[in-house]
Amino acid sequence: MTTMTTARQAIAALLRKEPAPFLPNEDSPWSDTLQQWVTQGLPTDADGKAVDPVRHFGYDQAGSGGWFRWYAKLGPGEVLEETDEWSVTRNGNGAAFKHWKHRSGTPEHVDFYMTSRAIWEREYRPLLPGTARARVGDMHEIRRRREAYQAEGRWVFSGTLCIWEMLRASLGDENMFAAMLEDPAWIHDFNRVYTDLIKDCYRLEFAEAGLPDGIWIYEDLGYRGRLFCRPSLLAELYFPYYRELVEFFHGYGLPVVLHSCGYQEPMIPLAI
């Protein structure tokens, strides 16, 4: 079968480890790629931007929802330095990153303010519990996109960064790795607060925008040739919260995909 009405069924079957009638098609071109394709003939919308690649290329999977505003301090961030090409901005969790203005790319890590549990507890932690409403997107628009994609037969997911990426974007790699060894209680507390926040945000989304077909969790847990830390640390500090989140989503009947870049082999038994 090749009709679009079977794409949703095919992906759902594959995630249940069942046979599917065809291999679904999906990709996620970066914004820079789409801009380049426009110069090579990709159609544009009324605003001159690239058309929706999901519909143009016939992808069988589409995203709608998630990507909550997770920084403790909401707002645009504090610009520390700026040129025509790049800017250094301190985000709402105290981390300063240098971003290109006119192209995509991994930001340069410049400075991290949240270097101790005392700073976390005093300046950031109190701003998070009970604030899900301020952090979710436009529920009407999420529902509109979700229902439209599902009506077209596409498998629709909602995605979110998770606790590892949130932690390293707050503390920075060096502070994070040191804290994992020297103050694991801080890591547990951070992960506890953000796990609760993710669940609160999704409760709102599901109630007001309807259910997607599944969830993508985005983490990058490895270098090119090894994990960022030994599996026992992942098992102690992170996977209890992943398990809790997966059980939460399973309670809504939703399958969960854990995305992770880098070398993953020692982590896979934990994920399973």
mmCIF file of C-alpha atoms in Angstrom:
data_model
loop_
_atom_site.group_PDB
_atom_site.id
_atom_site.type_symbol
_atom_site.label_atom_id
_atom_site.label_comp_id
_atom_site.label_asym_id
_atom_site.label_seq_id
_atom_site.Cartn_x
_atom_site.Cartn_y
_atom_site.Cartn_z
ATOM 1 C CA MET A 1 0.000 0.000 0.000
ATOM 2 C CA THR A 2 1.317 3.459 -0.833
ATOM 3 C CA THR A 3 -1.530 5.863 -0.093
ATOM 4 C CA MET A 4 -0.964 8.553 2.512
ATOM 5 C CA THR A 5 -3.859 7.230 4.584
ATOM 6 C CA THR A 6 -1.702 4.249 5.580
ATOM 7 C CA ALA A 7 1.380 6.210 6.710
ATOM 8 C CA ARG A 8 0.059 6.750 10.218
ATOM 9 C CA GLN A 9 -0.801 3.075 10.482
ATOM 10 C CA ALA A 10 2.587 1.999 9.135
ATOM 11 C CA ILE A 11 4.618 4.023 11.637
ATOM 12 C CA ALA A 12 2.360 2.957 14.502
ATOM 13 C CA ALA A 13 2.849 -0.672 13.472
ATOM 14 C CA LEU A 14 6.639 -0.335 13.300
ATOM 15 C CA LEU A 15 6.738 1.182 16.784
ATOM 16 C CA ARG A 16 4.719 -1.801 18.018
ATOM 17 C CA LYS A 17 7.361 -4.038 16.374
ATOM 18 C CA GLU A 18 4.784 -5.268 13.854
ATOM 19 C CA PRO A 19 5.091 -5.557 10.048
ATOM 20 C CA ALA A 20 4.243 -2.487 8.008
ATOM 21 C CA PRO A 21 3.044 -2.367 4.377
ATOM 22 C CA PHE A 22 5.858 0.038 3.365
ATOM 23 C CA LEU A 23 8.825 1.941 4.766
ATOM 24 C CA PRO A 24 7.636 5.430 5.804
ATOM 25 C CA ASN A 25 9.484 8.495 4.521
ATOM 26 C CA GLU A 26 10.637 11.277 6.847
ATOM 27 C CA ASP A 27 13.276 14.004 6.944
ATOM 28 C CA SER A 28 13.824 17.306 8.757
ATOM 29 C CA PRO A 29 15.811 19.754 6.607
ATOM 30 C CA TRP A 30 17.527 22.567 8.486
ATOM 31 C CA SER A 31 16.353 26.112 7.832
ATOM 32 C CA ASP A 32 19.625 26.906 6.019
ATOM 33 C CA THR A 33 18.994 23.979 3.706
ATOM 34 C CA LEU A 34 15.489 25.166 2.896
ATOM 35 C CA GLN A 35 16.778 28.673 2.159
ATOM 36 C CA GLN A 36 19.347 27.232 -0.234
ATOM 37 C CA TRP A 37 16.731 25.079 -1.904
ATOM 38 C CA VAL A 38 14.576 28.160 -2.474
ATOM 39 C CA THR A 39 17.406 29.575 -4.621
ATOM 40 C CA GLN A 40 17.335 26.290 -6.556
ATOM 41 C CA GLY A 41 13.603 26.244 -7.218
ATOM 42 C CA LEU A 42 11.801 25.153 -4.040
ATOM 43 C CA PRO A 43 8.429 26.955 -3.993
ATOM 44 C CA THR A 44 7.736 29.675 -1.432
ATOM 45 C CA ASP A 45 4.657 30.738 0.483
ATOM 46 C CA ALA A 46 2.994 34.154 0.508
ATOM 47 C CA ASP A 47 5.715 35.478 2.843
ATOM 48 C CA GLY A 48 8.532 34.332 0.566
ATOM 49 C CA LYS A 49 9.564 31.495 2.882
ATOM 50 C CA ALA A 50 10.021 27.884 1.836
ATOM 51 C CA VAL A 51 6.786 25.923 1.674
ATOM 52 C CA ASP A 52 6.121 23.297 4.315
ATOM 53 C CA PRO A 53 8.585 20.492 3.459
ATOM 54 C CA VAL A 54 6.315 17.910 5.093
ATOM 55 C CA ARG A 55 3.648 18.465 2.473
ATOM 56 C CA HIS A 56 5.929 19.384 -0.427
ATOM 57 C CA PHE A 57 8.016 16.214 -0.151
ATOM 58 C CA GLY A 58 5.247 14.003 1.173
ATOM 59 C CA TYR A 59 6.816 13.078 4.498
ATOM 60 C CA ASP A 60 4.862 10.504 6.454
ATOM 61 C CA GLN A 61 5.754 11.996 9.847
ATOM 62 C CA ALA A 62 5.179 15.550 11.089
ATOM 63 C CA GLY A 63 5.753 17.456 14.309
ATOM 64 C CA SER A 64 3.247 19.550 16.224
ATOM 65 C CA GLY A 65 3.570 20.780 19.787
ATOM 66 C CA GLY A 66 6.171 20.385 22.496
ATOM 67 C CA TRP A 67 9.353 22.482 22.587
ATOM 68 C CA PHE A 68 8.271 24.223 25.756
ATOM 69 C CA ARG A 69 9.909 27.411 27.031
ATOM 70 C CA TRP A 70 11.967 25.677 29.663
ATOM 71 C CA TYR A 71 14.358 28.401 30.864
ATOM 72 C CA ALA A 72 13.548 29.383 34.439
ATOM 73 C CA LYS A 73 13.593 33.102 33.569
ATOM 74 C CA LEU A 74 11.276 33.698 30.648
ATOM 75 C CA GLY A 75 12.056 36.344 28.071
ATOM 76 C CA PRO A 76 14.473 37.024 25.218
ATOM 77 C CA GLY A 77 17.677 36.772 27.267
ATOM 78 C CA GLU A 78 20.376 39.344 27.904
ATOM 79 C CA VAL A 79 22.532 40.336 24.916
ATOM 80 C CA LEU A 80 26.129 40.610 26.160
ATOM 81 C CA GLU A 81 27.947 41.252 22.886
ATOM 82 C CA GLU A 82 26.873 41.643 19.274
ATOM 83 C CA THR A 83 28.131 42.188 15.744
ATOM 84 C CA ASP A 84 26.453 41.995 12.332
ATOM 85 C CA GLU A 85 27.375 38.288 12.155
ATOM 86 C CA TRP A 86 26.823 36.945 15.674
ATOM 87 C CA SER A 87 25.557 37.707 19.171
ATOM 88 C CA VAL A 88 26.398 36.471 22.670
ATOM 89 C CA THR A 89 23.248 36.102 24.762
ATOM 90 C CA ARG A 90 22.755 34.901 28.336
ATOM 91 C CA ASN A 91 19.712 32.648 28.494
ATOM 92 C CA GLY A 92 17.132 32.338 31.253
ATOM 93 C CA ASN A 93 19.186 29.688 33.046
ATOM 94 C CA GLY A 94 22.302 31.853 33.220
ATOM 95 C CA ALA A 95 24.279 30.386 30.313
ATOM 96 C CA ALA A 96 25.911 32.593 27.678
ATOM 97 C CA PHE A 97 26.134 31.239 24.120
ATOM 98 C CA LYS A 98 27.501 32.764 20.927
ATOM 99 C CA HIS A 99 25.145 32.212 17.994
ATOM 100 C CA TRP A 100 25.478 33.062 14.321
ATOM 101 C CA LYS A 101 22.775 35.498 13.207
ATOM 102 C CA HIS A 102 22.405 34.485 9.564
ATOM 103 C CA ARG A 103 23.156 30.773 9.574
ATOM 104 C CA SER A 104 22.603 27.712 11.690
ATOM 105 C CA GLY A 105 25.291 25.995 13.693
ATOM 106 C CA THR A 106 26.278 24.704 17.107
ATOM 107 C CA PRO A 107 26.760 27.715 19.409
ATOM 108 C CA GLU A 108 30.015 28.486 21.161
ATOM 109 C CA HIS A 109 29.816 27.965 24.936
ATOM 110 C CA VAL A 110 31.023 31.225 26.482
ATOM 111 C CA ASP A 111 30.088 31.380 30.158
ATOM 112 C CA PHE A 112 27.930 29.616 32.769
ATOM 113 C CA TYR A 113 26.570 31.329 35.861
ATOM 114 C CA MET A 114 24.775 28.372 37.452
ATOM 115 C CA THR A 115 27.913 26.815 38.939
ATOM 116 C CA SER A 116 26.555 25.651 42.291
ATOM 117 C CA ARG A 117 23.480 24.139 43.850
ATOM 118 C CA ALA A 118 23.100 27.300 45.956
ATOM 119 C CA ILE A 119 22.694 29.425 42.808
ATOM 120 C CA TRP A 120 20.199 26.913 41.358
ATOM 121 C CA GLU A 121 18.156 26.853 44.556
ATOM 122 C CA ARG A 122 18.229 30.612 45.098
ATOM 123 C CA GLU A 123 17.737 32.072 41.615
ATOM 124 C CA TYR A 124 16.266 29.478 39.257
ATOM 125 C CA ARG A 125 14.501 26.593 40.974
ATOM 126 C CA PRO A 126 11.751 28.745 42.575
ATOM 127 C CA LEU A 127 10.707 30.045 39.140
ATOM 128 C CA LEU A 128 9.799 26.628 37.711
ATOM 129 C CA PRO A 129 7.148 24.685 39.691
ATOM 130 C CA GLY A 130 3.565 25.474 38.746
ATOM 131 C CA THR A 131 4.468 27.578 35.692
ATOM 132 C CA ALA A 132 3.470 25.261 32.848
ATOM 133 C CA ARG A 133 0.826 27.634 31.497
ATOM 134 C CA ALA A 134 3.443 30.289 30.727
ATOM 135 C CA ARG A 135 5.646 27.767 28.928
ATOM 136 C CA VAL A 136 3.363 26.012 26.456
ATOM 137 C CA GLY A 137 2.694 27.252 22.946
ATOM 138 C CA ASP A 138 -0.469 28.361 21.183
ATOM 139 C CA MET A 139 -2.815 25.454 21.890
ATOM 140 C CA HIS A 140 -5.205 26.458 19.114
ATOM 141 C CA GLU A 141 -2.410 26.439 16.521
ATOM 142 C CA ILE A 142 -0.970 23.164 17.812
ATOM 143 C CA ARG A 143 -4.394 21.529 17.587
ATOM 144 C CA ARG A 144 -4.978 22.958 14.113
ATOM 145 C CA ARG A 145 -1.663 21.632 12.760
ATOM 146 C CA ARG A 146 -2.011 18.318 14.558
ATOM 147 C CA GLU A 147 -5.496 17.614 13.283
ATOM 148 C CA ALA A 148 -4.629 18.730 9.746
ATOM 149 C CA TYR A 149 -1.579 16.460 9.533
ATOM 150 C CA GLN A 150 -3.497 13.540 11.023
ATOM 151 C CA ALA A 151 -6.362 14.083 8.579
ATOM 152 C CA GLU A 152 -3.777 13.813 5.784
ATOM 153 C CA GLY A 153 -2.766 10.398 7.147
ATOM 154 C CA ARG A 154 0.552 11.456 8.688
ATOM 155 C CA TRP A 155 1.936 10.179 11.991
ATOM 156 C CA VAL A 156 2.138 13.279 14.189
ATOM 157 C CA PHE A 157 4.570 13.587 17.088
ATOM 158 C CA SER A 158 5.245 16.131 19.800
ATOM 159 C CA GLY A 159 8.898 16.611 20.713
ATOM 160 C CA THR A 160 10.875 18.030 23.599
ATOM 161 C CA LEU A 161 14.376 18.470 24.857
ATOM 162 C CA CYS A 162 14.856 16.524 28.043
ATOM 163 C CA ILE A 163 16.794 16.636 31.278
ATOM 164 C CA TRP A 164 20.322 15.941 29.980
ATOM 165 C CA GLU A 165 20.191 18.684 27.353
ATOM 166 C CA MET A 166 18.480 21.083 29.739
ATOM 167 C CA LEU A 167 21.142 20.461 32.375
ATOM 168 C CA ARG A 168 24.151 20.908 30.110
ATOM 169 C CA ALA A 169 22.614 24.053 28.597
ATOM 170 C CA SER A 170 22.346 25.442 32.127
ATOM 171 C CA LEU A 171 25.591 24.340 33.798
ATOM 172 C CA GLY A 172 27.852 23.750 30.824
ATOM 173 C CA ASP A 173 29.687 20.489 30.245
ATOM 174 C CA GLU A 174 32.501 20.943 32.767
ATOM 175 C CA ASN A 175 30.271 22.064 35.641
ATOM 176 C CA MET A 176 27.746 19.357 34.812
ATOM 177 C CA PHE A 177 30.248 16.511 34.770
ATOM 178 C CA ALA A 178 31.845 17.712 38.006
ATOM 179 C CA ALA A 179 28.464 17.988 39.722
ATOM 180 C CA MET A 180 27.484 14.494 38.580
ATOM 181 C CA LEU A 181 30.416 13.143 40.611
ATOM 182 C CA GLU A 182 30.613 15.638 43.471
ATOM 183 C CA ASP A 183 26.979 16.595 44.096
ATOM 184 C CA PRO A 184 24.627 13.997 42.586
ATOM 185 C CA ALA A 185 21.819 15.223 44.848
ATOM 186 C CA TRP A 186 21.841 18.483 42.870
ATOM 187 C CA ILE A 187 21.513 16.550 39.603
ATOM 188 C CA HIS A 188 18.605 14.565 41.048
ATOM 189 C CA ASP A 189 16.872 17.745 42.199
ATOM 190 C CA PHE A 190 17.317 19.452 38.812
ATOM 191 C CA ASN A 191 16.010 16.367 37.023
ATOM 192 C CA ARG A 192 13.102 16.035 39.457
ATOM 193 C CA VAL A 193 11.978 19.626 38.937
ATOM 194 C CA TYR A 194 12.246 19.453 35.143
ATOM 195 C CA THR A 195 10.603 16.035 34.878
ATOM 196 C CA ASP A 196 7.633 17.439 36.778
ATOM 197 C CA LEU A 197 7.593 20.524 34.533
ATOM 198 C CA ILE A 198 7.651 18.449 31.333
ATOM 199 C CA LYS A 199 4.737 16.368 32.589
ATOM 200 C CA ASP A 200 2.763 19.474 33.602
ATOM 201 C CA CYS A 201 3.305 21.041 30.174
ATOM 202 C CA TYR A 202 2.187 17.906 28.389
ATOM 203 C CA ARG A 203 -0.910 17.537 30.555
ATOM 204 C CA LEU A 204 -1.952 20.988 29.341
ATOM 205 C CA GLU A 205 -1.096 20.222 25.725
ATOM 206 C CA PHE A 206 -2.966 16.927 25.661
ATOM 207 C CA ALA A 207 -6.032 18.421 27.349
ATOM 208 C CA GLU A 208 -6.251 21.471 25.086
ATOM 209 C CA ALA A 209 -4.668 20.431 21.774
ATOM 210 C CA GLY A 210 -5.557 16.745 21.673
ATOM 211 C CA LEU A 211 -3.217 13.779 21.518
ATOM 212 C CA PRO A 212 -0.419 13.328 19.002
ATOM 213 C CA ASP A 213 0.427 9.859 17.755
ATOM 214 C CA GLY A 214 3.691 9.666 19.697
ATOM 215 C CA ILE A 215 6.487 11.506 21.468
ATOM 216 C CA TRP A 216 10.108 12.245 20.550
ATOM 217 C CA ILE A 217 12.550 12.963 23.400
ATOM 218 C CA TYR A 218 15.722 14.699 22.218
ATOM 219 C CA GLU A 219 18.970 14.052 24.080
ATOM 220 C CA ASP A 220 22.596 13.825 22.894
ATOM 221 C CA LEU A 221 24.353 11.391 25.211
ATOM 222 C CA GLY A 222 27.557 10.543 23.370
ATOM 223 C CA TYR A 223 30.756 11.673 21.727
ATOM 224 C CA ARG A 224 31.634 10.206 18.334
ATOM 225 C CA GLY A 225 33.281 7.146 19.890
ATOM 226 C CA ARG A 226 31.951 6.821 23.431
ATOM 227 C CA LEU A 227 29.235 7.943 25.829
ATOM 228 C CA PHE A 228 29.652 11.222 27.695
ATOM 229 C CA CYS A 229 29.699 9.289 30.979
ATOM 230 C CA ARG A 230 29.686 5.701 32.152
ATOM 231 C CA PRO A 231 26.368 3.826 31.854
ATOM 232 C CA SER A 232 26.122 3.407 35.639
ATOM 233 C CA LEU A 233 25.888 7.204 36.043
ATOM 234 C CA LEU A 234 23.180 7.396 33.401
ATOM 235 C CA ALA A 235 21.337 4.590 35.175
ATOM 236 C CA GLU A 236 21.580 6.374 38.521
ATOM 237 C CA LEU A 237 20.984 9.999 37.609
ATOM 238 C CA TYR A 238 18.904 10.076 34.415
ATOM 239 C CA PHE A 239 17.135 6.874 33.462
ATOM 240 C CA PRO A 240 14.786 6.810 36.482
ATOM 241 C CA TYR A 241 13.351 10.058 35.133
ATOM 242 C CA TYR A 242 13.251 8.776 31.547
ATOM 243 C CA ARG A 243 11.349 5.738 32.805
ATOM 244 C CA GLU A 244 8.898 7.970 34.659
ATOM 245 C CA LEU A 245 8.318 10.081 31.556
ATOM 246 C CA VAL A 246 7.844 7.055 29.328
ATOM 247 C CA GLU A 247 5.337 5.567 31.760
ATOM 248 C CA PHE A 248 3.546 8.932 31.835
ATOM 249 C CA PHE A 249 3.250 8.972 28.035
ATOM 250 C CA HIS A 250 2.297 5.300 27.905
ATOM 251 C CA GLY A 251 -0.560 6.219 30.234
ATOM 252 C CA TYR A 252 -1.971 8.195 27.295
ATOM 253 C CA GLY A 253 -1.334 5.287 24.927
ATOM 254 C CA LEU A 254 1.575 7.094 23.235
ATOM 255 C CA PRO A 255 4.792 5.417 22.064
ATOM 256 C CA VAL A 256 8.062 7.209 22.835
ATOM 257 C CA VAL A 257 11.213 7.584 20.726
ATOM 258 C CA LEU A 258 14.467 8.495 22.506
ATOM 259 C CA HIS A 259 16.696 10.347 20.046
ATOM 260 C CA SER A 260 20.381 10.602 20.894
ATOM 261 C CA CYS A 261 23.349 11.662 18.789
ATOM 262 C CA GLY A 262 26.796 10.176 19.231
ATOM 263 C CA TYR A 263 28.010 6.711 20.182
ATOM 264 C CA GLN A 264 25.178 4.871 21.938
ATOM 265 C CA GLU A 265 25.879 1.138 22.151
ATOM 266 C CA PRO A 266 26.501 0.936 25.945
ATOM 267 C CA MET A 267 23.344 2.981 26.556
ATOM 268 C CA ILE A 268 20.976 0.818 24.508
ATOM 269 C CA PRO A 269 20.356 -1.829 27.212
ATOM 270 C CA LEU A 270 19.324 0.992 29.566
ATOM 271 C CA ALA A 271 16.966 2.419 26.958
ATOM 272 C CA ILE A 272 15.375 -0.960 26.346
#
